[in-house]
């Protein structure tokens, strides 16, 4: 065992409807830390770390696993270690440890941290459900989504989804609920999550789109999510949509319908039916003007910064030379390379896209971006001997 044998105790185990694991034994130290190994305040949830004479030396001949679980202690004597239990706990006001879940049951969905146990608990409270389990699956769009499995008498999957929508935030509602005839178990009698069947993340639409606009929107949404069809009342994010796919959806809808729509509209109206209403209302506003190339205005071709550029410039002022926005990459080519043609291609790309030959200048009227002539020295481009030419 990682710790020998009992590290905390409590009498009684229950305080009201809460489970407490008590306080550390003599010779054992317990700290509750965040993901940066900083102590969390009373009442806040963090991971439990144990240290003291109870710790094992590590896992036999599993050095990487030992290093990941037995870490240096910043709160003990020099050279001491802590064991990461994986238990999520909080300190109570009377200095007891209260269990709050496991780190391996905590996932991120659409940028939100989700405790799978909370979804399971909500499902288990539904009439007729005797077993509930939630896992993370990958949608057709490549995004992580929640998939729940239930067992019980006379259960209806869609009714359970509606049951959860009334009790949980939208990001915690699973993309699918699968009713099991039998719960798969391991040899020790525990739920075998690996044996859970693949869910149907793209159910047959309960309500088909009505009208030309809804049909157009449904076609675009289904294509962006990688689904064959979509329910007109299905939630875009529950089916695997994210802020990134919402951006792609907005771009596609603008191109197809030439209407004003924003990512905020997708978050506020995440179903096909709701989006169609937003787009119908957008008819009363002017259509998006076509993008055309135009001359520069201002001093020496200076243009104001976009909000994202302002953030980029401010970040550089606060962290000079920071590589945060540098994206290096390498390309492994097979076969002979015409270095001269490669150099001309790079020069052409830089010349075609102004952001690649623009600079930020701090002027009396504020920070502006200035497009400068392309003066690119491509002489360093070379082929390493014995690689590409072979």
Tab-separated table of C-alpha atoms in Angstrom:
chain	number	residue	atom	x	y	z
A	1	UNK	CA	0.000	0.000	0.000
A	2	UNK	CA	1.056	3.602	-0.526
A	3	UNK	CA	0.371	4.479	3.103
A	4	UNK	CA	0.429	2.089	6.071
A	5	UNK	CA	-2.228	1.538	7.224
A	6	UNK	CA	-4.796	4.067	8.413
A	7	UNK	CA	-3.964	7.775	8.081
A	8	UNK	CA	-7.121	9.543	9.242
A	9	UNK	CA	-10.063	8.577	11.404
A	10	UNK	CA	-13.394	10.018	12.432
A	11	UNK	CA	-16.066	9.211	14.971
A	12	UNK	CA	-18.751	9.244	13.794
A	13	UNK	CA	-18.238	8.980	10.011
A	14	UNK	CA	-21.390	10.945	9.205
A	15	UNK	CA	-22.024	14.523	10.262
A	16	UNK	CA	-25.578	15.166	9.113
A	17	UNK	CA	-25.715	14.231	5.439
A	18	UNK	CA	-21.957	14.713	4.942
A	19	UNK	CA	-19.215	12.078	5.076
A	20	UNK	CA	-16.128	13.026	7.026
A	21	UNK	CA	-12.836	11.149	7.021
A	22	UNK	CA	-11.813	12.906	10.202
A	23	UNK	CA	-8.383	14.091	11.170
A	24	UNK	CA	-4.852	12.691	10.688
A	25	UNK	CA	-3.347	10.191	13.100
A	26	UNK	CA	-0.279	11.148	15.141
A	27	UNK	CA	2.801	10.988	12.938
A	28	UNK	CA	0.763	11.656	9.790
A	29	UNK	CA	0.425	15.045	8.126
A	30	UNK	CA	-2.434	15.936	5.779
A	31	UNK	CA	-2.561	18.991	3.539
A	32	UNK	CA	-5.207	19.996	0.993
A	33	UNK	CA	-3.661	21.620	-2.083
A	34	UNK	CA	-4.812	23.074	-5.404
A	35	UNK	CA	-3.353	22.097	-8.793
A	36	UNK	CA	-0.382	24.415	-8.119
A	37	UNK	CA	0.381	22.747	-4.786
A	38	UNK	CA	-0.932	25.731	-2.817
A	39	UNK	CA	-3.033	25.223	0.333
A	40	UNK	CA	-6.724	25.900	-0.208
A	41	UNK	CA	-8.839	27.810	2.329
A	42	UNK	CA	-11.346	26.161	4.648
A	43	UNK	CA	-14.395	25.002	2.701
A	44	UNK	CA	-12.629	24.945	-0.679
A	45	UNK	CA	-12.082	21.638	-2.466
A	46	UNK	CA	-8.539	20.453	-3.175
A	47	UNK	CA	-6.529	17.246	-3.428
A	48	UNK	CA	-5.454	15.452	-0.270
A	49	UNK	CA	-1.686	14.932	0.183
A	50	UNK	CA	-0.353	12.741	3.002
A	51	UNK	CA	3.119	12.643	4.485
A	52	UNK	CA	4.889	11.162	7.500
A	53	UNK	CA	6.239	7.793	8.629
A	54	UNK	CA	3.291	6.022	6.965
A	55	UNK	CA	4.512	6.529	3.388
A	56	UNK	CA	5.815	3.679	1.248
A	57	UNK	CA	9.033	4.120	-0.712
A	58	UNK	CA	7.150	3.894	-4.007
A	59	UNK	CA	5.910	1.403	-6.571
A	60	UNK	CA	8.212	-1.550	-7.225
A	61	UNK	CA	10.167	-0.920	-10.453
A	62	UNK	CA	7.578	1.635	-11.635
A	63	UNK	CA	9.708	4.733	-11.451
A	64	UNK	CA	7.544	7.088	-13.544
A	65	UNK	CA	4.422	6.195	-11.563
A	66	UNK	CA	6.324	6.639	-8.298
A	67	UNK	CA	7.543	10.076	-9.374
A	68	UNK	CA	4.012	11.163	-10.302
A	69	UNK	CA	2.422	10.097	-7.010
A	70	UNK	CA	5.184	10.544	-4.418
A	71	UNK	CA	6.254	14.177	-4.736
A	72	UNK	CA	8.620	16.449	-2.831
A	73	UNK	CA	7.017	18.163	0.141
A	74	UNK	CA	7.130	21.925	0.377
A	75	UNK	CA	5.597	21.821	3.854
A	76	UNK	CA	7.803	19.312	5.691
A	77	UNK	CA	11.436	18.887	6.593
A	78	UNK	CA	14.058	18.970	3.806
A	79	UNK	CA	13.937	15.792	1.727
A	80	UNK	CA	10.481	14.774	2.898
A	81	UNK	CA	7.816	13.581	0.492
A	82	UNK	CA	4.039	13.676	0.081
A	83	UNK	CA	1.697	11.114	-1.422
A	84	UNK	CA	-0.960	12.371	-3.840
A	85	UNK	CA	-4.039	10.421	-2.818
A	86	UNK	CA	-6.275	11.473	-5.709
A	87	UNK	CA	-9.024	12.171	-3.163
A	88	UNK	CA	-10.768	15.527	-3.416
A	89	UNK	CA	-11.538	16.859	0.066
A	90	UNK	CA	-12.226	20.070	1.965
A	91	UNK	CA	-11.420	21.224	5.480
A	92	UNK	CA	-14.475	21.907	7.614
A	93	UNK	CA	-14.654	24.716	10.131
A	94	UNK	CA	-13.970	22.225	12.961
A	95	UNK	CA	-10.816	21.029	11.166
A	96	UNK	CA	-12.162	17.765	9.808
A	97	UNK	CA	-11.577	16.418	6.326
A	98	UNK	CA	-14.724	16.005	4.256
A	99	UNK	CA	-14.612	13.742	1.190
A	100	UNK	CA	-15.756	15.410	-2.074
A	101	UNK	CA	-14.863	12.945	-4.837
A	102	UNK	CA	-11.920	11.662	-6.857
A	103	UNK	CA	-9.579	13.508	-9.225
A	104	UNK	CA	-10.038	10.793	-11.841
A	105	UNK	CA	-13.798	11.480	-11.785
A	106	UNK	CA	-13.215	15.153	-12.618
A	107	UNK	CA	-13.248	16.169	-16.284
A	108	UNK	CA	-13.478	19.336	-18.342
A	109	UNK	CA	-16.429	19.795	-20.674
A	110	UNK	CA	-16.698	22.994	-22.762
A	111	UNK	CA	-14.192	24.633	-20.430
A	112	UNK	CA	-16.175	23.756	-17.288
A	113	UNK	CA	-14.878	21.380	-14.626
A	114	UNK	CA	-17.402	18.588	-14.120
A	115	UNK	CA	-17.581	15.981	-11.357
A	116	UNK	CA	-18.940	12.832	-13.002
A	117	UNK	CA	-20.240	11.733	-9.612
A	118	UNK	CA	-22.564	14.741	-9.482
A	119	UNK	CA	-24.155	13.709	-12.781
A	120	UNK	CA	-24.461	10.137	-11.513
A	121	UNK	CA	-26.065	11.352	-8.273
A	122	UNK	CA	-28.624	13.418	-10.193
A	123	UNK	CA	-29.495	10.442	-12.399
A	124	UNK	CA	-29.727	8.116	-9.402
A	125	UNK	CA	-32.336	10.425	-7.880
A	126	UNK	CA	-34.673	9.852	-10.846
A	127	UNK	CA	-37.557	7.425	-10.261
A	128	UNK	CA	-36.737	3.857	-11.284
A	129	UNK	CA	-32.947	4.291	-11.609
A	130	UNK	CA	-30.955	1.851	-9.480
A	131	UNK	CA	-27.543	2.269	-11.181
A	132	UNK	CA	-26.050	5.280	-12.972
A	133	UNK	CA	-22.621	5.851	-14.509
A	134	UNK	CA	-21.270	8.715	-16.598
A	135	UNK	CA	-18.169	8.639	-18.783
A	136	UNK	CA	-16.539	10.924	-21.334
A	137	UNK	CA	-16.849	10.027	-25.008
A	138	UNK	CA	-15.720	11.785	-28.179
A	139	UNK	CA	-18.376	13.268	-30.447
A	140	UNK	CA	-18.305	13.123	-34.252
A	141	UNK	CA	-16.889	16.658	-34.150
A	142	UNK	CA	-13.961	15.398	-32.070
A	143	UNK	CA	-15.096	17.137	-28.874
A	144	UNK	CA	-15.409	15.470	-25.442
A	145	UNK	CA	-19.020	14.945	-24.373
A	146	UNK	CA	-20.742	13.273	-21.449
A	147	UNK	CA	-22.430	9.916	-21.980
A	148	UNK	CA	-24.515	8.415	-19.184
A	149	UNK	CA	-25.656	4.836	-18.618
A	150	UNK	CA	-28.528	3.787	-16.380
A	151	UNK	CA	-30.176	0.584	-15.236
A	152	UNK	CA	-33.599	0.202	-13.718
A	153	UNK	CA	-37.239	-0.496	-14.345
A	154	UNK	CA	-39.202	1.115	-17.195
A	155	UNK	CA	-36.709	3.893	-17.951
A	156	UNK	CA	-37.001	6.336	-20.848
A	157	UNK	CA	-33.715	7.869	-21.983
A	158	UNK	CA	-35.190	11.114	-23.323
A	159	UNK	CA	-37.276	11.601	-20.187
A	160	UNK	CA	-34.112	11.230	-18.095
A	161	UNK	CA	-32.345	13.892	-20.192
A	162	UNK	CA	-35.245	16.268	-19.537
A	163	UNK	CA	-35.101	15.313	-15.842
A	164	UNK	CA	-31.424	16.370	-15.732
A	165	UNK	CA	-32.026	19.613	-17.636
A	166	UNK	CA	-34.305	20.744	-14.825
A	167	UNK	CA	-31.651	20.035	-12.176
A	168	UNK	CA	-28.200	20.579	-13.676
A	169	UNK	CA	-26.416	23.330	-15.607
A	170	UNK	CA	-26.475	22.830	-19.365
A	171	UNK	CA	-22.817	21.786	-19.593
A	172	UNK	CA	-23.461	18.918	-17.129
A	173	UNK	CA	-26.365	17.422	-19.092
A	174	UNK	CA	-25.067	14.355	-20.982
A	175	UNK	CA	-25.234	14.196	-24.757
A	176	UNK	CA	-26.819	10.755	-24.448
A	177	UNK	CA	-28.405	8.476	-21.860
A	178	UNK	CA	-28.256	4.738	-22.599
A	179	UNK	CA	-30.558	2.330	-20.767
A	180	UNK	CA	-28.726	-0.923	-19.978
A	181	UNK	CA	-30.412	-4.322	-19.813
A	182	UNK	CA	-27.511	-5.519	-17.655
A	183	UNK	CA	-24.739	-3.653	-15.837
A	184	UNK	CA	-21.259	-4.921	-16.857
A	185	UNK	CA	-19.187	-5.834	-13.803
A	186	UNK	CA	-15.559	-6.664	-13.171
A	187	UNK	CA	-14.449	-9.891	-11.501
A	188	UNK	CA	-14.495	-8.037	-8.163
A	189	UNK	CA	-18.105	-6.969	-8.656
A	190	UNK	CA	-17.439	-3.303	-9.542
A	191	UNK	CA	-18.799	-1.449	-12.565
A	192	UNK	CA	-16.685	-2.259	-15.636
A	193	UNK	CA	-16.555	1.111	-17.387
A	194	UNK	CA	-14.472	-0.308	-20.234
A	195	UNK	CA	-17.287	-2.725	-21.068
A	196	UNK	CA	-19.958	-0.036	-21.389
A	197	UNK	CA	-21.345	-0.027	-24.961
A	198	UNK	CA	-20.723	2.835	-27.352
A	199	UNK	CA	-23.582	5.321	-26.976
A	200	UNK	CA	-25.672	6.740	-29.782
A	201	UNK	CA	-24.578	10.380	-29.723
A	202	UNK	CA	-26.634	11.242	-32.793
A	203	UNK	CA	-30.175	10.044	-32.043
A	204	UNK	CA	-32.935	10.082	-34.637
A	205	UNK	CA	-34.382	13.614	-34.614
A	206	UNK	CA	-37.464	13.857	-32.422
A	207	UNK	CA	-38.597	16.937	-34.337
A	208	UNK	CA	-37.451	17.467	-37.878
A	209	UNK	CA	-36.728	21.059	-38.992
A	210	UNK	CA	-39.698	22.959	-40.351
A	211	UNK	CA	-39.447	25.469	-43.147
A	212	UNK	CA	-36.591	26.380	-45.453
A	213	UNK	CA	-34.634	28.458	-42.918
A	214	UNK	CA	-34.682	25.762	-40.213
A	215	UNK	CA	-33.668	23.155	-42.789
A	216	UNK	CA	-30.719	25.295	-43.924
A	217	UNK	CA	-29.604	25.920	-40.350
A	218	UNK	CA	-30.014	22.240	-39.437
A	219	UNK	CA	-27.904	21.216	-42.434
A	220	UNK	CA	-25.082	23.576	-41.470
A	221	UNK	CA	-25.185	22.596	-37.773
A	222	UNK	CA	-25.184	18.875	-38.583
A	223	UNK	CA	-22.268	19.323	-40.983
A	224	UNK	CA	-20.213	21.285	-38.433
A	225	UNK	CA	-20.854	18.617	-35.773
A	226	UNK	CA	-20.211	15.746	-38.186
A	227	UNK	CA	-23.717	14.298	-37.731
A	228	UNK	CA	-26.007	12.873	-40.425
A	229	UNK	CA	-29.011	14.810	-39.073
A	230	UNK	CA	-30.023	16.841	-36.077
A	231	UNK	CA	-33.098	17.435	-33.952
A	232	UNK	CA	-34.446	20.957	-34.361
A	233	UNK	CA	-34.660	21.244	-30.563
A	234	UNK	CA	-31.325	19.567	-29.728
A	235	UNK	CA	-28.738	21.622	-27.863
A	236	UNK	CA	-25.664	22.384	-30.017
A	237	UNK	CA	-23.302	22.075	-27.049
A	238	UNK	CA	-24.892	18.939	-25.623
A	239	UNK	CA	-24.150	17.245	-28.965
A	240	UNK	CA	-20.451	18.051	-28.692
A	241	UNK	CA	-20.290	21.680	-29.789
A	242	UNK	CA	-17.691	23.983	-28.242
A	243	UNK	CA	-16.677	27.621	-28.526
A	244	UNK	CA	-14.365	26.619	-31.396
A	245	UNK	CA	-17.056	24.769	-33.333
A	246	UNK	CA	-19.467	27.617	-32.562
A	247	UNK	CA	-17.037	29.968	-34.306
A	248	UNK	CA	-16.987	27.683	-37.353
A	249	UNK	CA	-20.777	27.477	-37.257
A	250	UNK	CA	-21.122	31.276	-37.244
A	251	UNK	CA	-18.710	31.579	-40.161
A	252	UNK	CA	-20.654	29.006	-42.185
A	253	UNK	CA	-24.043	30.557	-41.425
A	254	UNK	CA	-22.780	34.006	-42.416
A	255	UNK	CA	-21.468	32.630	-45.708
A	256	UNK	CA	-24.644	30.678	-46.512
A	257	UNK	CA	-27.260	33.223	-45.405
A	258	UNK	CA	-25.352	36.528	-45.451
A	259	UNK	CA	-26.933	37.498	-42.126
A	260	UNK	CA	-25.469	39.090	-39.036
A	261	UNK	CA	-24.916	36.475	-36.339
A	262	UNK	CA	-22.354	36.149	-33.557
A	263	UNK	CA	-20.927	33.422	-31.347
A	264	UNK	CA	-22.935	34.950	-28.490
A	265	UNK	CA	-26.107	34.163	-30.480
A	266	UNK	CA	-25.122	30.483	-30.580
A	267	UNK	CA	-24.628	30.423	-26.800
A	268	UNK	CA	-27.921	32.256	-26.206
A	269	UNK	CA	-29.864	30.234	-28.821
A	270	UNK	CA	-28.145	26.837	-29.026
A	271	UNK	CA	-30.853	24.900	-30.899
A	272	UNK	CA	-31.672	24.925	-34.606
A	273	UNK	CA	-35.135	26.322	-33.927
A	274	UNK	CA	-33.809	29.139	-31.728
A	275	UNK	CA	-31.015	30.000	-34.159
A	276	UNK	CA	-33.500	30.139	-37.029
A	277	UNK	CA	-35.537	32.717	-35.085
A	278	UNK	CA	-32.389	34.800	-34.496
A	279	UNK	CA	-31.511	34.633	-38.184
A	280	UNK	CA	-35.080	35.527	-39.179
A	281	UNK	CA	-34.887	38.631	-36.988
A	282	UNK	CA	-31.535	39.457	-38.611
A	283	UNK	CA	-33.371	40.095	-41.902
A	284	UNK	CA	-34.484	43.451	-40.531
A	285	UNK	CA	-30.847	44.539	-40.212
A	286	UNK	CA	-28.518	45.329	-43.049
A	287	UNK	CA	-26.817	42.365	-44.665
A	288	UNK	CA	-23.109	41.949	-44.129
A	289	UNK	CA	-21.185	44.075	-46.626
A	290	UNK	CA	-18.840	42.158	-48.917
A	291	UNK	CA	-15.163	42.212	-47.995
A	292	UNK	CA	-13.143	44.325	-50.400
A	293	UNK	CA	-9.520	45.374	-50.498
A	294	UNK	CA	-9.062	49.035	-49.714
A	295	UNK	CA	-6.268	51.594	-49.390
A	296	UNK	CA	-4.543	52.211	-46.070
A	297	UNK	CA	-5.446	55.296	-44.103
A	298	UNK	CA	-3.403	57.243	-41.623
A	299	UNK	CA	0.269	58.020	-41.351
A	300	UNK	CA	2.520	55.663	-43.386
A	301	UNK	CA	-0.252	53.105	-43.791
A	302	UNK	CA	-0.917	52.896	-40.055
A	303	UNK	CA	-4.102	51.185	-38.884
A	304	UNK	CA	-5.629	50.844	-35.397
A	305	UNK	CA	-5.169	47.578	-33.527
A	306	UNK	CA	-7.912	45.001	-33.275
A	307	UNK	CA	-8.856	44.026	-29.683
A	308	UNK	CA	-6.901	40.754	-29.962
A	309	UNK	CA	-3.850	42.683	-31.188
A	310	UNK	CA	-4.143	45.082	-28.254
A	311	UNK	CA	-4.051	42.104	-25.873
A	312	UNK	CA	-1.029	40.732	-27.734
A	313	UNK	CA	0.806	44.053	-27.495
A	314	UNK	CA	-0.057	44.484	-23.799
A	315	UNK	CA	1.136	40.945	-23.056
A	316	UNK	CA	4.466	41.724	-24.709
A	317	UNK	CA	4.869	44.918	-22.648
A	318	UNK	CA	4.304	42.967	-19.446
A	319	UNK	CA	6.404	39.957	-20.523
A	320	UNK	CA	9.082	41.165	-22.965
A	321	UNK	CA	10.400	38.411	-25.169
A	322	UNK	CA	7.748	35.931	-24.012
A	323	UNK	CA	7.345	32.912	-26.340
A	324	UNK	CA	3.668	32.485	-25.424
A	325	UNK	CA	2.470	33.478	-28.899
A	326	UNK	CA	5.285	31.790	-30.807
A	327	UNK	CA	4.262	28.553	-32.518
A	328	UNK	CA	7.377	26.773	-33.795
A	329	UNK	CA	7.050	23.700	-35.977
A	330	UNK	CA	9.169	21.496	-38.198
A	331	UNK	CA	8.287	19.844	-41.511
A	332	UNK	CA	9.938	16.593	-42.519
A	333	UNK	CA	10.121	16.438	-46.335
A	334	UNK	CA	10.925	13.350	-48.352
A	335	UNK	CA	12.825	13.803	-51.620
A	336	UNK	CA	14.872	16.538	-53.313
A	337	UNK	CA	14.038	20.175	-52.520
A	338	UNK	CA	14.494	23.230	-54.736
A	339	UNK	CA	15.745	25.626	-52.055
A	340	UNK	CA	15.407	28.639	-54.361
A	341	UNK	CA	11.765	27.846	-55.094
A	342	UNK	CA	11.138	27.294	-51.368
A	343	UNK	CA	12.654	30.688	-50.569
A	344	UNK	CA	10.498	32.425	-53.192
A	345	UNK	CA	7.404	30.649	-51.847
A	346	UNK	CA	8.124	31.874	-48.314
A	347	UNK	CA	8.665	35.411	-49.623
A	348	UNK	CA	5.377	35.222	-51.556
A	349	UNK	CA	3.439	34.082	-48.469
A	350	UNK	CA	4.944	36.875	-46.345
A	351	UNK	CA	4.180	39.457	-49.020
A	352	UNK	CA	0.613	38.255	-49.519
A	353	UNK	CA	-0.384	38.417	-45.852
A	354	UNK	CA	0.137	41.828	-44.263
A	355	UNK	CA	0.200	40.599	-40.639
A	356	UNK	CA	3.441	38.783	-41.530
A	357	UNK	CA	5.201	42.015	-42.459
A	358	UNK	CA	3.521	44.448	-40.050
A	359	UNK	CA	4.829	45.893	-36.803
A	360	UNK	CA	3.229	47.615	-33.806
A	361	UNK	CA	4.338	51.199	-33.233
A	362	UNK	CA	3.639	53.246	-30.111
A	363	UNK	CA	2.709	56.734	-31.359
A	364	UNK	CA	1.429	59.882	-29.677
A	365	UNK	CA	-2.125	58.906	-30.642
A	366	UNK	CA	-1.770	55.320	-29.446
A	367	UNK	CA	-0.436	51.979	-30.624
A	368	UNK	CA	-0.951	51.303	-34.344
A	369	UNK	CA	0.037	48.597	-36.775
A	370	UNK	CA	2.179	49.537	-39.744
A	371	UNK	CA	2.677	47.376	-42.811
A	372	UNK	CA	6.291	47.571	-43.902
A	373	UNK	CA	7.844	46.615	-47.232
A	374	UNK	CA	8.824	42.982	-47.483
A	375	UNK	CA	12.552	42.858	-46.862
A	376	UNK	CA	13.046	39.209	-46.068
A	377	UNK	CA	16.521	37.728	-46.011
A	378	UNK	CA	16.022	34.128	-47.007
A	379	UNK	CA	19.671	33.225	-47.386
A	380	UNK	CA	19.686	31.153	-44.156
A	381	UNK	CA	17.305	28.656	-45.791
A	382	UNK	CA	19.418	25.596	-46.408
A	383	UNK	CA	19.168	21.852	-46.629
A	384	UNK	CA	21.077	19.761	-44.120
A	385	UNK	CA	23.502	17.408	-45.882
A	386	UNK	CA	22.389	13.841	-46.202
A	387	UNK	CA	18.742	14.513	-45.460
A	388	UNK	CA	16.372	16.025	-48.030
A	389	UNK	CA	18.656	15.611	-51.041
A	390	UNK	CA	18.691	11.887	-50.418
